[in-house]
């Protein structure tokens, strides 16, 4: 096993535990779940179960690979090992773009909440203040990021748990007519299975963000143990925070109540009778948005740093600045990893630029940016599943490293360190088929087609860049030397046939 030495070890196990916990409670759960409820009605519970199963499968695959080889590049590094540099470049830059644009959306959302409390202060002032705060926090060192996220996660987890307990008490005591809310407004599936499918799309994107824990785990003393603990808890976190809270909402308040679209959690608490419900939930949503900003600046900077280390981003992003660290992986007292300061500044700068674009062109440029990363998480998840199918168990040790990668002892999985995923390769195929189905549904659905097309254009640009870089590195006669971006066209077929030649987890030919 080889660990990433380009980052420090400033995080502790308690930080990773709470980052894993808080990562399951993103802004999408509080802000975006109303859209899914409006589409699926009480069937949103089914939507979150389906998306939750997919999320658990993806995290199990990612956890196995990250435990085998921890690193701040996480899935982008795994994709490089499995399919070649083009896949790592695509996964890394796609995820980076997703995070920096999300930072802008979260900053805008947070500023609107605070501006509602303090209308005399312009919203842009709060945007600037939040961006400066979290940029400074990430520059100060990963331990300070970890401490801040530790408390953010604690507030979010406590709020969701309190919400579920209050909702369950209201149902059990009869204060909330659950049976009527679930059956008297069009039934359990008021819009049929089409509504459930639309709700599943919203649920998939709400689950995005859990991957950050595998990036953060590379910066603690025992990354393998951190990854394994985080992945083991994914199932109950998904069941409690997402599925549990959705069930409470549709049981407490009618799904077609106009207040649900504005904020389902606030609507449910208002029905329960909690005083000041709207402002209380605004405070919780504000914490969730600020936590997401903090985590996304961190995640985007580490991904950009990993891309630069591999040569897929400008190398100057890894250089040490004044008072910074060298490129040997040393860290300061605060746990700041080597060379990530410039990556933090670059990621924060692009996030702030996205905010400016939203102010200048709120109906043209910024919506295009949002659409361009609309299905980015699905592209990343597909690459995770495809990489796992190729690298699972002893296959890499027996068959050699991924395309274009040199063999080395650091690329072999340490015995007993990474628990193999059960159900291989069939669950991997199931996950890929489910993600392909979501993409096809979005493509044929008029409401989400633009997201697929814009993300497709961004994917094509990245593959073109990867192809140009490969030709410059290898020369015009390298077409058959290594796998390149053209593999993207046949990637699905390749991952289906490659594992079939070996017995799962052995790397040996099937008998």
Short mmCIF file of C-alpha atoms in Angstrom, two decimals:
data_model
loop_
_atom_site.label_atom_id
_atom_site.label_comp_id
_atom_site.label_asym_id
_atom_site.label_seq_id
_atom_site.Cartn_x
_atom_site.Cartn_y
_atom_site.Cartn_z
CA UNK A 1 0.00 0.00 0.00
CA UNK A 2 1.16 3.54 -0.78
CA UNK A 3 -0.07 6.68 0.88
CA UNK A 4 -0.08 10.21 -0.47
CA UNK A 5 2.89 12.05 1.04
CA UNK A 6 2.15 15.36 -0.68
CA UNK A 7 -0.23 16.35 2.11
CA UNK A 8 0.14 16.67 5.87
CA UNK A 9 -1.47 14.71 8.69
CA UNK A 10 -3.24 17.49 10.60
CA UNK A 11 -6.68 15.91 10.95
CA UNK A 12 -7.60 13.65 13.84
CA UNK A 13 -10.00 10.72 13.94
CA UNK A 14 -12.70 12.81 15.63
CA UNK A 15 -12.48 15.33 12.78
CA UNK A 16 -12.90 12.60 10.18
CA UNK A 17 -15.79 11.05 12.10
CA UNK A 18 -17.69 14.34 12.20
CA UNK A 19 -16.81 15.26 8.61
CA UNK A 20 -18.26 11.89 7.58
CA UNK A 21 -21.32 12.56 9.72
CA UNK A 22 -21.82 16.14 8.55
CA UNK A 23 -21.08 15.28 4.94
CA UNK A 24 -24.33 13.34 4.91
CA UNK A 25 -26.25 16.52 5.78
CA UNK A 26 -25.59 18.85 2.91
CA UNK A 27 -27.32 22.02 1.83
CA UNK A 28 -29.13 20.01 -0.86
CA UNK A 29 -31.07 18.15 1.83
CA UNK A 30 -32.48 21.34 3.36
CA UNK A 31 -32.76 23.47 0.23
CA UNK A 32 -33.38 21.07 -2.65
CA UNK A 33 -35.61 18.42 -1.10
CA UNK A 34 -38.74 20.52 -1.63
CA UNK A 35 -38.44 20.05 -5.40
CA UNK A 36 -38.32 16.29 -5.00
CA UNK A 37 -41.32 16.24 -2.67
CA UNK A 38 -43.34 18.35 -5.11
CA UNK A 39 -42.55 15.86 -7.88
CA UNK A 40 -42.97 12.58 -6.01
CA UNK A 41 -45.26 13.35 -3.07
CA UNK A 42 -44.96 10.72 -0.33
CA UNK A 43 -43.13 8.64 -2.94
CA UNK A 44 -40.09 10.78 -2.19
CA UNK A 45 -39.25 8.19 0.47
CA UNK A 46 -38.94 5.58 -2.29
CA UNK A 47 -36.83 8.02 -4.31
CA UNK A 48 -34.42 8.53 -1.42
CA UNK A 49 -34.24 4.78 -0.77
CA UNK A 50 -33.31 4.11 -4.42
CA UNK A 51 -30.76 6.93 -4.52
CA UNK A 52 -29.50 5.89 -1.09
CA UNK A 53 -28.78 2.33 -2.22
CA UNK A 54 -26.84 3.72 -5.18
CA UNK A 55 -24.92 6.06 -2.87
CA UNK A 56 -24.00 3.23 -0.50
CA UNK A 57 -22.71 1.12 -3.41
CA UNK A 58 -20.60 3.98 -4.76
CA UNK A 59 -19.18 4.77 -1.32
CA UNK A 60 -18.36 1.12 -0.71
CA UNK A 61 -16.44 1.00 -3.99
CA UNK A 62 -14.68 4.28 -3.30
CA UNK A 63 -13.91 3.23 0.25
CA UNK A 64 -12.24 0.02 -0.87
CA UNK A 65 -10.02 1.83 -3.36
CA UNK A 66 -9.20 4.67 -0.94
CA UNK A 67 -8.31 2.27 1.86
CA UNK A 68 -6.00 0.45 -0.53
CA UNK A 69 -4.29 3.68 -1.57
CA UNK A 70 -5.24 6.80 0.41
CA UNK A 71 -4.56 10.14 -1.23
CA UNK A 72 -5.94 13.66 -1.54
CA UNK A 73 -6.67 12.89 -5.21
CA UNK A 74 -9.06 10.11 -4.10
CA UNK A 75 -11.21 8.93 -7.01
CA UNK A 76 -9.30 10.95 -9.63
CA UNK A 77 -6.12 9.09 -8.70
CA UNK A 78 -7.98 5.77 -8.78
CA UNK A 79 -9.36 6.61 -12.24
CA UNK A 80 -5.84 7.37 -13.45
CA UNK A 81 -4.58 4.04 -12.19
CA UNK A 82 -7.50 2.17 -13.71
CA UNK A 83 -7.98 3.82 -17.10
CA UNK A 84 -5.12 6.21 -17.66
CA UNK A 85 -4.46 9.95 -17.31
CA UNK A 86 -7.53 10.97 -19.32
CA UNK A 87 -9.87 9.47 -16.72
CA UNK A 88 -8.07 11.09 -13.79
CA UNK A 89 -8.12 14.46 -15.52
CA UNK A 90 -11.84 14.12 -16.30
CA UNK A 91 -12.81 13.04 -12.78
CA UNK A 92 -10.62 15.63 -11.06
CA UNK A 93 -11.56 18.67 -13.08
CA UNK A 94 -15.25 17.68 -13.21
CA UNK A 95 -15.37 17.44 -9.42
CA UNK A 96 -13.38 20.64 -8.97
CA UNK A 97 -15.80 22.55 -11.20
CA UNK A 98 -18.74 21.09 -9.32
CA UNK A 99 -17.34 22.27 -5.98
CA UNK A 100 -16.28 25.80 -6.96
CA UNK A 101 -19.62 26.57 -8.64
CA UNK A 102 -21.38 25.10 -5.62
CA UNK A 103 -19.38 27.45 -3.39
CA UNK A 104 -20.87 30.38 -5.29
CA UNK A 105 -24.42 29.06 -5.01
CA UNK A 106 -23.98 28.42 -1.29
CA UNK A 107 -22.47 31.86 -0.67
CA UNK A 108 -25.41 33.49 -2.41
CA UNK A 109 -27.93 31.40 -0.45
CA UNK A 110 -26.23 32.16 2.89
CA UNK A 111 -26.02 35.88 2.14
CA UNK A 112 -29.75 36.04 1.39
CA UNK A 113 -30.60 34.47 4.74
CA UNK A 114 -28.41 36.90 6.70
CA UNK A 115 -29.58 39.84 4.58
CA UNK A 116 -33.14 38.94 5.59
CA UNK A 117 -32.14 39.40 9.22
CA UNK A 118 -30.00 42.49 8.60
CA UNK A 119 -31.50 44.19 5.51
CA UNK A 120 -29.44 47.34 6.02
CA UNK A 121 -26.28 45.43 4.98
CA UNK A 122 -26.09 44.59 1.23
CA UNK A 123 -26.02 40.86 0.41
CA UNK A 124 -22.74 41.16 -1.50
CA UNK A 125 -21.01 42.24 1.72
CA UNK A 126 -21.98 38.95 3.33
CA UNK A 127 -20.81 37.03 0.28
CA UNK A 128 -17.40 38.70 0.50
CA UNK A 129 -17.24 38.13 4.26
CA UNK A 130 -18.08 34.42 4.00
CA UNK A 131 -15.62 33.85 1.16
CA UNK A 132 -12.85 35.64 3.06
CA UNK A 133 -13.64 33.72 6.27
CA UNK A 134 -13.47 30.26 4.76
CA UNK A 135 -10.55 31.05 2.49
CA UNK A 136 -8.64 32.20 5.57
CA UNK A 137 -9.70 29.11 7.52
CA UNK A 138 -8.42 26.79 4.80
CA UNK A 139 -5.20 28.76 4.44
CA UNK A 140 -4.61 28.59 8.19
CA UNK A 141 -4.28 24.81 8.10
CA UNK A 142 -6.26 21.64 7.74
CA UNK A 143 -6.61 21.26 11.51
CA UNK A 144 -8.45 24.56 11.73
CA UNK A 145 -10.67 23.47 8.85
CA UNK A 146 -11.29 20.22 10.73
CA UNK A 147 -12.19 21.99 13.97
CA UNK A 148 -14.64 24.32 12.26
CA UNK A 149 -16.24 21.48 10.31
CA UNK A 150 -16.38 19.41 13.51
CA UNK A 151 -18.68 21.97 15.14
CA UNK A 152 -20.66 22.62 11.96
CA UNK A 153 -21.31 18.89 11.63
CA UNK A 154 -22.34 18.67 15.27
CA UNK A 155 -24.95 21.40 14.84
CA UNK A 156 -26.33 19.81 11.66
CA UNK A 157 -26.51 16.31 13.13
CA UNK A 158 -28.16 17.55 16.33
CA UNK A 159 -30.70 19.57 14.33
CA UNK A 160 -31.71 16.63 12.13
CA UNK A 161 -31.96 14.27 15.10
CA UNK A 162 -34.12 16.78 17.01
CA UNK A 163 -36.30 17.25 13.92
CA UNK A 164 -36.86 13.50 13.53
CA UNK A 165 -37.65 13.06 17.24
CA UNK A 166 -40.13 15.96 17.23
CA UNK A 167 -41.79 14.66 14.07
CA UNK A 168 -42.03 11.10 15.38
CA UNK A 169 -43.51 12.36 18.64
CA UNK A 170 -46.12 14.40 16.73
CA UNK A 171 -47.13 11.35 14.70
CA UNK A 172 -47.25 8.98 17.67
CA UNK A 173 -49.28 11.37 19.81
CA UNK A 174 -51.76 12.12 17.03
CA UNK A 175 -50.86 15.80 16.68
CA UNK A 176 -49.96 15.12 13.04
CA UNK A 177 -52.55 13.17 10.96
CA UNK A 178 -49.98 10.96 9.23
CA UNK A 179 -52.50 8.55 7.66
CA UNK A 180 -54.45 11.41 6.11
CA UNK A 181 -51.33 13.21 4.87
CA UNK A 182 -50.08 10.03 3.19
CA UNK A 183 -53.34 8.96 1.55
CA UNK A 184 -55.76 11.87 1.14
CA UNK A 185 -53.78 14.00 -1.30
CA UNK A 186 -53.53 11.75 -4.32
CA UNK A 187 -52.22 8.70 -2.49
CA UNK A 188 -48.69 7.51 -1.91
CA UNK A 189 -47.67 8.09 -5.55
CA UNK A 190 -49.74 11.08 -6.71
CA UNK A 191 -47.68 11.51 -9.88
CA UNK A 192 -46.99 7.84 -10.44
CA UNK A 193 -43.58 6.29 -10.96
CA UNK A 194 -42.57 9.17 -13.20
CA UNK A 195 -42.76 11.42 -10.15
CA UNK A 196 -40.65 8.94 -8.18
CA UNK A 197 -38.05 9.02 -10.97
CA UNK A 198 -37.94 12.82 -10.89
CA UNK A 199 -37.61 12.68 -7.11
CA UNK A 200 -34.75 10.20 -7.47
CA UNK A 201 -32.83 12.71 -9.57
CA UNK A 202 -33.20 15.32 -6.81
CA UNK A 203 -32.17 12.73 -4.22
CA UNK A 204 -29.03 11.70 -6.12
CA UNK A 205 -27.76 15.26 -6.15
CA UNK A 206 -28.66 15.74 -2.48
CA UNK A 207 -26.36 12.81 -1.62
CA UNK A 208 -23.42 14.42 -3.42
CA UNK A 209 -20.64 15.50 -1.07
CA UNK A 210 -20.11 12.26 0.82
CA UNK A 211 -16.96 11.71 -1.29
CA UNK A 212 -15.11 14.50 0.54
CA UNK A 213 -14.41 12.25 3.51
CA UNK A 214 -12.08 10.08 1.39
CA UNK A 215 -10.15 13.22 0.45
CA UNK A 216 -9.95 14.39 4.05
CA UNK A 217 -8.92 10.95 5.31
CA UNK A 218 -5.58 11.30 3.50
CA UNK A 219 -4.68 14.04 5.98
CA UNK A 220 -5.02 12.09 9.21
CA UNK A 221 -2.49 9.87 10.97
CA UNK A 222 -4.19 6.59 9.96
CA UNK A 223 -6.04 7.21 6.69
CA UNK A 224 -6.89 3.54 6.13
CA UNK A 225 -8.71 3.25 9.46
CA UNK A 226 -10.44 6.60 8.87
CA UNK A 227 -11.76 5.54 5.47
CA UNK A 228 -12.97 2.18 6.72
CA UNK A 229 -14.83 3.73 9.68
CA UNK A 230 -16.43 6.40 7.50
CA UNK A 231 -17.60 3.93 4.85
CA UNK A 232 -18.99 1.53 7.45
CA UNK A 233 -21.31 4.25 8.76
CA UNK A 234 -22.65 5.37 5.37
CA UNK A 235 -25.65 3.04 5.49
CA UNK A 236 -27.09 4.23 8.81
CA UNK A 237 -26.30 7.88 8.03
CA UNK A 238 -28.24 7.65 4.77
CA UNK A 239 -31.11 5.81 6.46
CA UNK A 240 -31.37 8.21 9.41
CA UNK A 241 -30.64 11.65 8.03
CA UNK A 242 -32.13 11.39 4.56
CA UNK A 243 -34.77 8.68 4.46
CA UNK A 244 -35.83 9.25 8.07
CA UNK A 245 -36.28 12.99 7.68
CA UNK A 246 -38.17 12.61 4.38
CA UNK A 247 -40.55 10.14 6.02
CA UNK A 248 -41.19 12.60 8.87
CA UNK A 249 -41.87 15.49 6.49
CA UNK A 250 -44.48 13.71 4.35
CA UNK A 251 -46.12 12.28 7.49
CA UNK A 252 -46.37 15.61 9.29
CA UNK A 253 -47.34 17.98 6.47
CA UNK A 254 -49.32 17.35 3.25
CA UNK A 255 -46.89 17.09 0.35
CA UNK A 256 -48.90 19.58 -1.74
CA UNK A 257 -48.87 22.28 0.93
CA UNK A 258 -47.44 25.41 -0.76
CA UNK A 259 -45.10 25.93 2.19
CA UNK A 260 -43.24 22.70 1.35
CA UNK A 261 -41.80 24.14 -1.85
CA UNK A 262 -40.30 27.05 0.10
CA UNK A 263 -38.74 24.86 2.79
CA UNK A 264 -40.04 21.42 3.75
CA UNK A 265 -38.29 21.33 7.13
CA UNK A 266 -39.63 24.72 8.16
CA UNK A 267 -43.11 23.70 6.97
CA UNK A 268 -42.99 20.50 9.03
CA UNK A 269 -41.75 22.23 12.19
CA UNK A 270 -44.43 24.88 11.74
CA UNK A 271 -47.09 22.15 11.60
CA UNK A 272 -45.70 20.56 14.75
CA UNK A 273 -46.10 23.91 16.50
CA UNK A 274 -42.53 24.93 17.28
CA UNK A 275 -42.41 28.71 17.92
CA UNK A 276 -40.36 30.68 15.41
CA UNK A 277 -40.07 27.62 13.15
CA UNK A 278 -39.18 29.56 10.01
CA UNK A 279 -36.33 31.51 11.58
CA UNK A 280 -35.09 28.46 13.44
CA UNK A 281 -34.80 26.48 10.20
CA UNK A 282 -33.23 29.47 8.47
CA UNK A 283 -30.49 29.33 11.10
CA UNK A 284 -29.98 25.60 10.54
CA UNK A 285 -29.93 26.07 6.75
CA UNK A 286 -27.40 28.88 7.19
CA UNK A 287 -25.13 26.54 9.16
CA UNK A 288 -25.53 23.88 6.46
CA UNK A 289 -24.65 26.37 3.71
CA UNK A 290 -21.63 27.71 5.57
CA UNK A 291 -20.46 24.17 6.33
CA UNK A 292 -20.83 23.26 2.65
CA UNK A 293 -18.83 26.34 1.65
CA UNK A 294 -16.06 25.43 4.05
CA UNK A 295 -15.97 21.78 2.91
CA UNK A 296 -16.18 22.63 -0.79
CA UNK A 297 -13.30 25.11 -0.66
CA UNK A 298 -11.29 22.45 1.14
CA UNK A 299 -12.26 19.64 -1.25
CA UNK A 300 -11.72 21.70 -4.39
CA UNK A 301 -8.31 22.89 -3.22
CA UNK A 302 -7.14 19.35 -2.43
CA UNK A 303 -8.41 18.04 -5.76
CA UNK A 304 -6.70 20.90 -7.60
CA UNK A 305 -3.50 20.24 -5.66
CA UNK A 306 -3.63 16.55 -6.59
CA UNK A 307 -4.19 17.44 -10.25
CA UNK A 308 -1.18 19.77 -10.16
CA UNK A 309 1.02 17.11 -8.54
CA UNK A 310 0.16 14.73 -11.42
CA UNK A 311 0.77 17.44 -14.01
CA UNK A 312 -2.92 17.85 -14.94
CA UNK A 313 -2.98 21.41 -13.55
CA UNK A 314 -0.30 24.13 -13.45
CA UNK A 315 2.65 23.02 -11.33
CA UNK A 316 2.92 26.45 -9.71
CA UNK A 317 -0.12 25.49 -7.61
CA UNK A 318 2.08 23.08 -5.65
CA UNK A 319 4.91 25.51 -4.97
CA UNK A 320 5.57 26.77 -1.54
CA UNK A 321 4.75 30.35 -0.73
CA UNK A 322 6.16 32.61 1.96
CA UNK A 323 5.90 30.92 5.30
CA UNK A 324 4.53 27.81 3.61
CA UNK A 325 5.83 24.30 3.43
CA UNK A 326 8.01 22.52 0.99
CA UNK A 327 7.10 19.77 -1.40
CA UNK A 328 8.24 16.99 0.90
CA UNK A 329 4.90 16.53 2.58
CA UNK A 330 5.90 18.26 5.83
CA UNK A 331 3.27 20.14 7.75
CA UNK A 332 3.26 23.01 10.17
CA UNK A 333 1.89 23.01 13.68
CA UNK A 334 -1.59 23.63 12.40
CA UNK A 335 -1.42 20.64 10.13
CA UNK A 336 -1.29 22.62 6.91
CA UNK A 337 -0.20 20.35 4.07
CA UNK A 338 2.62 21.19 1.75
CA UNK A 339 1.87 23.42 -1.19
CA UNK A 340 -1.93 23.64 -0.92
CA UNK A 341 -2.11 27.38 -0.18
CA UNK A 342 -2.10 28.40 -3.83
CA UNK A 343 -4.67 25.73 -4.63
CA UNK A 344 -6.90 27.16 -1.89
CA UNK A 345 -6.54 30.67 -3.28
CA UNK A 346 -7.19 29.52 -6.86
CA UNK A 347 -10.30 27.54 -5.90
CA UNK A 348 -11.67 30.38 -3.76
CA UNK A 349 -10.95 32.88 -6.55
CA UNK A 350 -12.94 30.85 -9.07
CA UNK A 351 -15.75 30.49 -6.55
CA UNK A 352 -15.81 34.25 -6.01
CA UNK A 353 -15.70 34.81 -9.79
CA UNK A 354 -18.80 32.61 -10.10
CA UNK A 355 -20.53 34.84 -7.55
CA UNK A 356 -19.65 37.92 -9.61
CA UNK A 357 -21.03 36.21 -12.74
CA UNK A 358 -24.27 35.52 -10.87
CA UNK A 359 -24.57 39.24 -10.06
CA UNK A 360 -23.70 40.46 -13.56
CA UNK A 361 -25.57 37.85 -15.62
CA UNK A 362 -28.04 36.12 -13.27
CA UNK A 363 -30.22 34.75 -16.10
CA UNK A 364 -27.60 33.73 -18.66
CA UNK A 365 -24.02 32.97 -17.65
CA UNK A 366 -24.59 31.74 -14.09
CA UNK A 367 -27.46 29.38 -15.03
CA UNK A 368 -25.18 27.97 -17.72
CA UNK A 369 -22.51 27.31 -15.08
CA UNK A 370 -25.07 25.59 -12.87
CA UNK A 371 -26.29 23.47 -15.77
CA UNK A 372 -22.74 22.56 -16.79
CA UNK A 373 -22.16 20.88 -13.43
CA UNK A 374 -25.74 19.60 -13.16
CA UNK A 375 -24.83 15.96 -13.74
CA UNK A 376 -21.14 16.20 -12.82
CA UNK A 377 -21.62 14.02 -9.75
CA UNK A 378 -23.00 11.23 -11.94
CA UNK A 379 -19.95 11.42 -14.22
CA UNK A 380 -17.70 11.13 -11.16
CA UNK A 381 -19.71 8.23 -9.75
CA UNK A 382 -19.59 6.39 -13.07
CA UNK A 383 -15.81 6.72 -13.13
CA UNK A 384 -15.64 5.47 -9.53
CA UNK A 385 -17.66 2.37 -10.40
CA UNK A 386 -15.70 1.74 -13.60
CA UNK A 387 -12.40 2.13 -11.77
CA UNK A 388 -13.47 -0.24 -9.02
CA UNK A 389 -14.47 -2.91 -11.54
CA UNK A 390 -10.96 -2.73 -12.98
CA UNK A 391 -8.97 -2.44 -9.73
CA UNK A 392 -10.98 -4.62 -7.35
CA UNK A 393 -9.14 -7.03 -5.06
CA UNK A 394 -6.03 -8.71 -6.43
CA UNK A 395 -6.71 -7.88 -10.05
CA UNK A 396 -4.27 -4.99 -10.13
CA UNK A 397 -1.52 -7.06 -8.56
CA UNK A 398 -2.01 -9.88 -11.03
CA UNK A 399 -2.80 -7.98 -14.20
CA UNK A 400 -0.60 -4.96 -13.63
CA UNK A 401 -1.43 -1.29 -13.15
CA UNK A 402 -3.81 0.74 -15.19
CA UNK A 403 -3.07 2.03 -18.67
CA UNK A 404 -0.02 4.23 -18.84
CA UNK A 405 1.01 3.52 -15.25
CA UNK A 406 4.28 2.01 -14.14
CA UNK A 407 4.32 -1.00 -11.85
CA UNK A 408 5.54 -0.46 -8.34
CA UNK A 409 5.11 -2.04 -4.94
CA UNK A 410 3.15 0.97 -3.75
CA UNK A 411 0.35 0.10 -6.15
CA UNK A 412 -0.41 -3.24 -4.55
CA UNK A 413 -3.02 -3.44 -1.88
CA UNK A 414 -1.77 -4.28 1.58
CA UNK A 415 -3.16 -7.65 2.71
CA UNK A 416 -6.16 -7.26 4.94
CA UNK A 417 -6.11 -3.46 4.90
CA UNK A 418 -9.00 -2.85 2.51
CA UNK A 419 -12.19 -4.86 3.01
CA UNK A 420 -13.36 -6.04 -0.42
CA UNK A 421 -16.85 -5.11 -1.52
CA UNK A 422 -19.29 -7.97 -1.43
CA UNK A 423 -21.29 -8.82 -4.52
CA UNK A 424 -18.49 -7.97 -6.93
CA UNK A 425 -18.81 -7.56 -9.89
CA UNK A 426 -22.60 -7.72 -10.04
CA UNK A 427 -23.30 -4.81 -7.71
CA UNK A 428 -20.84 -2.74 -9.72
CA UNK A 429 -22.76 -3.50 -12.89
CA UNK A 430 -26.01 -2.69 -11.09
CA UNK A 431 -24.66 0.69 -9.99
CA UNK A 432 -23.45 1.53 -13.50
CA UNK A 433 -26.79 0.51 -15.01
CA UNK A 434 -28.68 2.63 -12.45
CA UNK A 435 -26.54 5.70 -13.15
CA UNK A 436 -26.90 5.22 -16.90
CA UNK A 437 -30.66 4.96 -16.38
CA UNK A 438 -30.71 8.26 -14.46
CA UNK A 439 -28.77 9.98 -17.24
CA UNK A 440 -31.09 8.61 -19.93
CA UNK A 441 -34.16 9.69 -17.98
CA UNK A 442 -32.72 13.19 -17.54
CA UNK A 443 -31.93 13.36 -21.24
CA UNK A 444 -35.50 12.57 -22.29
CA UNK A 445 -37.05 14.75 -19.57
CA UNK A 446 -37.47 18.33 -20.85
CA UNK A 447 -36.91 19.79 -17.41
CA UNK A 448 -33.44 18.30 -16.96
CA UNK A 449 -32.22 17.77 -20.52
CA UNK A 450 -30.20 20.99 -20.55
CA UNK A 451 -28.14 19.79 -17.56
CA UNK A 452 -27.13 16.58 -19.35
CA UNK A 453 -26.25 18.47 -22.54
CA UNK A 454 -24.21 21.15 -20.74
CA UNK A 455 -22.35 18.59 -18.63
CA UNK A 456 -21.78 16.56 -21.80
CA UNK A 457 -20.21 19.59 -23.46
CA UNK A 458 -17.95 20.14 -20.42
CA UNK A 459 -16.99 16.45 -20.52
CA UNK A 460 -16.13 16.68 -24.21
CA UNK A 461 -13.91 19.71 -23.58
CA UNK A 462 -12.03 17.90 -20.83
CA UNK A 463 -11.55 14.79 -22.98
CA UNK A 464 -10.27 16.99 -25.81
CA UNK A 465 -7.77 18.62 -23.44
CA UNK A 466 -6.69 15.19 -22.22
CA UNK A 467 -6.16 14.05 -25.81
CA UNK A 468 -4.08 17.10 -26.70
CA UNK A 469 -1.96 16.70 -23.57
CA UNK A 470 -1.38 13.04 -24.33
CA UNK A 471 -0.21 13.76 -27.85
CA UNK A 472 2.16 16.45 -26.63
CA UNK A 473 3.60 14.12 -24.02
CA UNK A 474 3.87 11.00 -26.14
CA UNK A 475 4.23 12.31 -29.68
CA UNK A 476 2.14 11.55 -32.77
CA UNK A 477 3.08 7.87 -32.86
CA UNK A 478 1.81 7.06 -29.39
CA UNK A 479 -1.70 6.20 -30.50
CA UNK A 480 -1.36 2.55 -29.58
CA UNK A 481 0.99 2.91 -26.63
CA UNK A 482 -1.52 3.74 -23.93
CA UNK A 483 -5.23 4.15 -23.48
CA UNK A 484 -6.37 7.69 -24.21
CA UNK A 485 -9.57 9.72 -24.17
CA UNK A 486 -10.99 7.61 -26.99
CA UNK A 487 -11.45 4.90 -24.40
CA UNK A 488 -14.33 6.99 -23.05
CA UNK A 489 -16.53 5.86 -25.91
CA UNK A 490 -15.99 2.19 -25.05
CA UNK A 491 -15.47 2.47 -21.29
CA UNK A 492 -18.80 0.90 -20.35
CA UNK A 493 -18.14 -2.12 -22.54
CA UNK A 494 -14.60 -2.43 -21.24
CA UNK A 495 -15.55 -2.52 -17.58
CA UNK A 496 -18.21 -5.12 -18.29
CA UNK A 497 -15.84 -7.50 -20.03
CA UNK A 498 -12.62 -6.91 -18.08
CA UNK A 499 -13.63 -8.35 -14.70
CA UNK A 500 -15.26 -11.33 -16.37
CA UNK A 501 -11.82 -12.72 -17.22
CA UNK A 502 -10.86 -13.09 -13.58
CA UNK A 503 -12.41 -14.57 -10.49
CA UNK A 504 -13.59 -11.82 -8.11
CA UNK A 505 -10.92 -10.80 -5.63
CA UNK A 506 -8.29 -13.24 -6.89
CA UNK A 507 -6.84 -11.81 -10.07
CA UNK A 508 -6.69 -15.38 -11.40
CA UNK A 509 -8.37 -16.54 -14.61
CA UNK A 510 -11.78 -18.07 -14.18
CA UNK A 511 -11.84 -21.85 -14.49
#
